[in-house]
Amino acid sequence: MKLYRILFILFSFCFTSLNSQILEPVEWSFHSEQIEENKYELVFIADIDPNWAIYSKTVDEGGPIPTTFYFTESSNYKLIGEVVEDSINMVTQNDLVFDMVVSKFYNQAIFKQKVEVINYDSPITGGFEFMTCDDEKCLAPEIIDFKFNLSNKILESDVKETISINQETLQKNNLILYGFLPTDIKKSKVNCSNSSSNATTLSSPSRTLFNIFGLGFIGGLLALLTPCVFPMIPLTVSFFTKKNDNTNGYSNAILYGVFIVLVYLILSIPFHLLDSVNPDILNDISTNIYLNIFFFIIFLLFAFSFFGYYELSLPSSWVDKSAKRESAGGIIGIFFMALTLAIVSFSCTGPILGSLLAGSISIVSAAWELTVGMGGFGLALGLPFALFAMFPNMLESLPKSGGWLNTIKVSLGFIELALALKFLSNADLVAHWGIIKIEVFLILWFIIFLLMAIYLFGKIQFPNEIKPKNIPFTRGIFALLSLGFALYLASGLIYNKETQSYRALSLLSGLAPPLGYSYFSPKECPNNLNCFKDLKSGIEYAKKVNKPILLDFTGYACVNCRKMEEHVWPLEQVDNAIRENYVLISLYVDDKKTLPDNEQLLVTRTSGKGVRKLINYGHKWAYFQAQYFKTNSQPYYILYDPNSNEILNNPVGYTPNEDEYLAFLNCGLEAFKKN
């Protein structure tokens, strides 16, 4: 499941530059350690570049490729147990690429296998497969062969081997696999001035924390406008400013606001302790099936509490103990006044804080994200008390407490109800139940926000509410906004008969299930385009119809590939350009389908260090991309002339701007016509 932020979703897509280059973020080394007579421990060490990771041996179905070790069966040695992975650098968390909780290694991963040697004259051989990803993309899975010769403790791997394949064999292999040689493909001579450059940037940690602080601040403002908090502002400010010494009154009020922030920061401390002991305690919130079901139930309870059917509150003894300490006076008394406010207002702030907690899931440290979010939340609550104490005349401009506060509270109940459904959808996606597909999700959200609009128009009342005689202007505006959003959700169910696809809703990216996860419109090719997943057949068809090729290097686990397919390709001009002018060939570099025996060939690594065997289609297409186009990141788009074997213009990667991507397509088409 993709990461989402709850309450108000702030999407900020920044991406790093993807130049045409081979990425090799993982370097492996090997050694052995003798532990007893005839018994050794084989050690495999992966040194990993910053921001990249490889995955654990244990990964749930439907996730990334686990790091898997294979040992050649032999009577010359015995394996003692299984490969053991060192947990020092292991992090269990929500993976943005795969939208599920996985265990993976940053910086360095260490794997160990104990063996008993029976015959020292024969080496221990085998291989292992691994996948490496950063926050935006994954490289194709890679298999590395190893050989341990323990008779003299010489350790070898295909990374360090000098084995080479002669040129004749290489040419033969390439002709078998692809039908042409690297020298056959001609580089582009065209450089359209309006064509997109291959530019992408990763979102920086500081930017992410800034967004989370903003989300917390918005959550605090919402909590401020609830019946539990808003009436406290004039009462508390009056308490501080009624004293003769206005200077002390102002300073005490400011200190009170600071302590409110401090109280919420303190609430995040236990999560740092939990995160340091077991990182998945926080990260599992995002996609763990049972936790998602638990949060679905909790958010239902929050929603009906906001609707007024019952009230959630912390134990009254907590309030009493905190209130008694207010009489201590001075700084300690002010601190306990802030603490009392936090406890008393829990029935309104608790659901919002729960949303903040569930939304504070990051790649590296959920605890710090939670702290920053709590800081923003506390600041939004504490700032008004300080400001109004400094400028008490501003209190006159505040609206009087009344039914509008309850209106906000009930409206938040509808939002909590929608978020509850999102948690259930998370569990459905992870467990592959196939229940809450895109149609069901959009219909239920449509009903929720339609009911919210009907409520705001005064047609529905909840417990302890009086039917309004007149609908205030502001309430009417929010009713129209809610109705508009409901209609927007309904538009996601508009079916395009031509493309045989639903409309992608950009505001729900990361919240709604993928478009292809559908009852009535499951799709093999994006946007219901005609596509080929085999290079040779695609080239033959393109020659037959005399059209250029859009060569799409993609992956099932590629997030940016899905963004392009769901939000750029369906745009009318882009769709027409691809559908009418190009033959689409999508090559999945993580396709695990096994190659025919005659295509499982040994090839020289692109780096020139050793050889590798192509076992599945993912290996084949990843090698093709690296060998012919000197890059191994996805998405990667190449416009190609099948008649002249010429690349028509400069290839591009993730290009979310419609005009830039359309210029790229038009440029290639012009070059094809000139040819």
Coordinates of N, CA and C in Angstrom, one line a residue, residues 267-344:
L267 N 4.2 13.0 24.8 CA 3.4 11.8 24.4 C 4.1 11.0 23.4
S268 N 5.0 11.5 22.6 CA 5.7 10.8 21.5 C 6.9 10.0 22.0
I269 N 7.4 10.3 23.2 CA 8.7 9.7 23.8 C 8.6 8.2 23.8
P270 N 7.5 7.6 24.4 CA 7.4 6.2 24.4 C 7.6 5.5 23.1
F271 N 7.2 6.2 22.0 CA 7.3 5.6 20.7 C 8.7 5.5 20.2
H272 N 9.6 6.4 20.7 CA 11.0 6.3 20.4 C 11.6 5.1 21.1
L273 N 11.2 4.8 22.3 CA 11.7 3.7 23.0 C 11.2 2.4 22.3
L274 N 9.9 2.3 21.9 CA 9.4 1.2 21.2 C 10.1 1.0 19.8
D275 N 10.3 2.1 19.1 CA 10.9 2.1 17.8 C 12.3 1.6 17.9
S276 N 13.1 1.9 18.9 CA 14.5 1.5 19.1 C 14.5 0.0 19.4
V277 N 13.5 -0.5 20.1 CA 13.5 -2.0 20.4 C 13.0 -2.8 19.3
N278 N 11.9 -2.3 18.7 CA 11.2 -3.1 17.6 C 10.6 -2.1 16.6
P279 N 11.3 -1.8 15.5 CA 10.8 -0.8 14.6 C 9.4 -1.1 14.0
D280 N 9.0 -2.3 13.9 CA 7.8 -2.6 13.2 C 6.6 -2.3 14.1
I281 N 6.8 -2.0 15.4 CA 5.6 -1.6 16.2 C 4.9 -0.4 15.6
L282 N 5.6 0.6 15.1 CA 5.0 1.7 14.5 C 4.7 1.5 13.0
N283 N 5.6 0.9 12.3 CA 5.5 0.7 10.9 C 4.4 -0.3 10.5
D284 N 4.1 -1.3 11.3 CA 3.1 -2.2 11.0 C 1.7 -1.6 10.9
I285 N 1.6 -0.4 11.5 CA 0.3 0.3 11.4 C -0.2 0.5 10.0
S286 N 0.8 0.7 9.1 CA 0.4 1.0 7.7 C -0.2 -0.1 7.0
T287 N 0.3 -1.3 7.1 CA -0.2 -2.4 6.2 C -0.4 -3.7 6.9
N288 N -0.1 -3.9 8.1 CA -0.3 -5.2 8.8 C -1.8 -5.4 8.8
I289 N -2.2 -6.6 8.4 CA -3.6 -7.0 8.2 C -4.4 -6.8 9.6
Y290 N -3.9 -7.4 10.6 CA -4.6 -7.3 11.9 C -4.7 -5.9 12.5
L291 N -3.6 -5.2 12.3 CA -3.6 -3.8 12.8 C -4.5 -2.9 12.0
N292 N -4.6 -3.2 10.7 CA -5.5 -2.4 9.9 C -7.0 -2.7 10.3
I293 N -7.3 -4.0 10.6 CA -8.6 -4.3 11.0 C -8.9 -3.6 12.4
F294 N -7.9 -3.7 13.3 CA -8.0 -3.1 14.6 C -8.3 -1.6 14.5
F295 N -7.5 -0.9 13.6 CA -7.7 0.6 13.4 C -9.1 0.8 12.7
F296 N -9.5 -0.1 11.8 CA -10.8 0.1 11.2 C -11.9 0.2 12.3
I297 N -11.8 -0.7 13.3 CA -12.8 -0.8 14.4 C -12.6 0.5 15.3
I298 N -11.4 0.9 15.6 CA -11.1 2.0 16.4 C -11.7 3.3 15.8
F299 N -11.5 3.4 14.5 CA -11.9 4.6 13.8 C -13.4 4.7 13.7
L300 N -14.1 3.5 13.6 CA -15.5 3.4 13.7 C -16.0 4.0 15.0
L301 N -15.3 3.5 16.1 CA -15.7 4.0 17.5 C -15.5 5.5 17.5
F302 N -14.4 6.0 17.0 CA -14.1 7.5 17.0 C -15.2 8.2 16.2
A303 N -15.6 7.7 15.1 CA -16.6 8.3 14.2 C -17.9 8.5 15.0
F304 N -18.4 7.4 15.6 CA -19.7 7.4 16.3 C -19.6 8.2 17.6
S305 N -18.4 8.4 18.1 CA -18.2 9.3 19.3 C -18.4 10.7 18.8
F306 N -17.9 11.0 17.7 CA -18.0 12.4 17.1 C -19.5 12.6 16.7
F307 N -20.2 11.6 16.3 CA -21.6 11.8 16.0 C -22.5 12.0 17.2
G308 N -21.9 11.8 18.4 CA -22.6 12.1 19.6 C -23.4 10.9 20.3
Y309 N -23.1 9.7 19.8 CA -23.8 8.6 20.4 C -23.2 8.2 21.8
Y310 N -22.0 8.5 22.0 CA -21.4 8.3 23.3 C -20.1 9.2 23.3
E311 N -19.5 9.2 24.5 CA -18.3 10.1 24.6 C -17.1 9.2 25.1
L312 N -16.0 9.4 24.4 CA -14.8 8.7 24.8 C -14.0 9.7 25.6
S313 N -13.5 9.2 26.8 CA -12.7 10.1 27.6 C -11.7 9.2 28.4
L314 N -10.7 9.9 28.9 CA -9.7 9.2 29.7 C -10.3 9.1 31.1
P315 N -9.7 8.2 32.0 CA -10.2 8.1 33.3 C -10.3 9.4 34.1
S316 N -11.4 9.6 34.8 CA -11.6 10.9 35.5 C -10.6 11.1 36.6
S317 N -10.0 10.0 37.1 CA -9.0 10.1 38.2 C -7.8 10.8 37.6
W318 N -7.5 10.7 36.3 CA -6.4 11.4 35.8 C -6.6 12.9 35.8
V319 N -7.9 13.2 35.5 CA -8.2 14.7 35.5 C -8.1 15.2 36.9
D320 N -8.6 14.5 37.9 CA -8.6 14.9 39.3 C -7.2 15.1 39.8
K321 N -6.3 14.2 39.5 CA -4.9 14.2 40.0 C -4.2 15.4 39.3
S322 N -4.4 15.6 38.0 CA -3.8 16.7 37.3 C -4.3 18.1 37.8
A323 N -5.6 18.2 38.1 CA -6.2 19.4 38.5 C -5.7 19.8 39.9
K324 N -5.6 18.8 40.8 CA -5.1 19.1 42.1 C -3.7 19.8 42.1
R325 N -2.9 19.3 41.2 CA -1.5 19.9 41.1 C -1.4 21.3 40.5
E326 N -2.6 21.7 40.0 CA -2.6 23.1 39.4 C -2.4 24.1 40.5
S327 N -2.8 23.7 41.7 CA -2.8 24.7 42.9 C -1.3 24.9 43.4
A328 N -0.4 24.1 42.9 CA 1.0 24.2 43.3 C 1.5 25.6 43.0
G329 N 0.9 26.2 41.9 CA 1.4 27.6 41.5 C 2.7 27.6 40.8
G330 N 3.0 28.7 40.3 CA 4.3 28.9 39.5 C 4.3 28.0 38.3
I331 N 5.5 27.7 37.9 CA 5.7 27.0 36.6 C 5.1 25.6 36.7
I332 N 5.2 24.9 37.9 CA 4.6 23.6 38.0 C 3.1 23.6 37.8
G333 N 2.5 24.6 38.5 CA 1.0 24.7 38.4 C 0.6 25.0 36.9
I334 N 1.3 25.8 36.2 CA 1.0 26.1 34.8 C 1.1 24.8 33.9
F335 N 2.2 24.1 34.2 CA 2.4 22.8 33.5 C 1.2 21.9 33.6
F336 N 0.7 21.8 34.9 CA -0.4 20.8 35.1 C -1.7 21.4 34.6
M337 N -1.8 22.7 34.4 CA -3.0 23.3 33.8 C -3.0 22.8 32.3
A338 N -1.8 22.9 31.7 CA -1.7 22.4 30.3 C -2.0 20.9 30.2
L339 N -1.5 20.1 31.1 CA -1.8 18.7 31.1 C -3.3 18.4 31.3
T340 N -3.9 19.2 32.2 CA -5.4 19.0 32.4 C -6.1 19.3 31.1
L341 N -5.8 20.3 30.4 CA -6.4 20.6 29.1 C -6.3 19.5 28.2
A342 N -5.1 18.9 28.1 CA -4.9 17.7 27.2 C -5.8 16.6 27.5
I343 N -5.9 16.3 28.9 CA -6.7 15.2 29.3 C -8.2 15.4 29.1
V344 N -8.7 16.6 29.5 CA -10.1 16.9 29.4 C -10.5 16.9 27.9

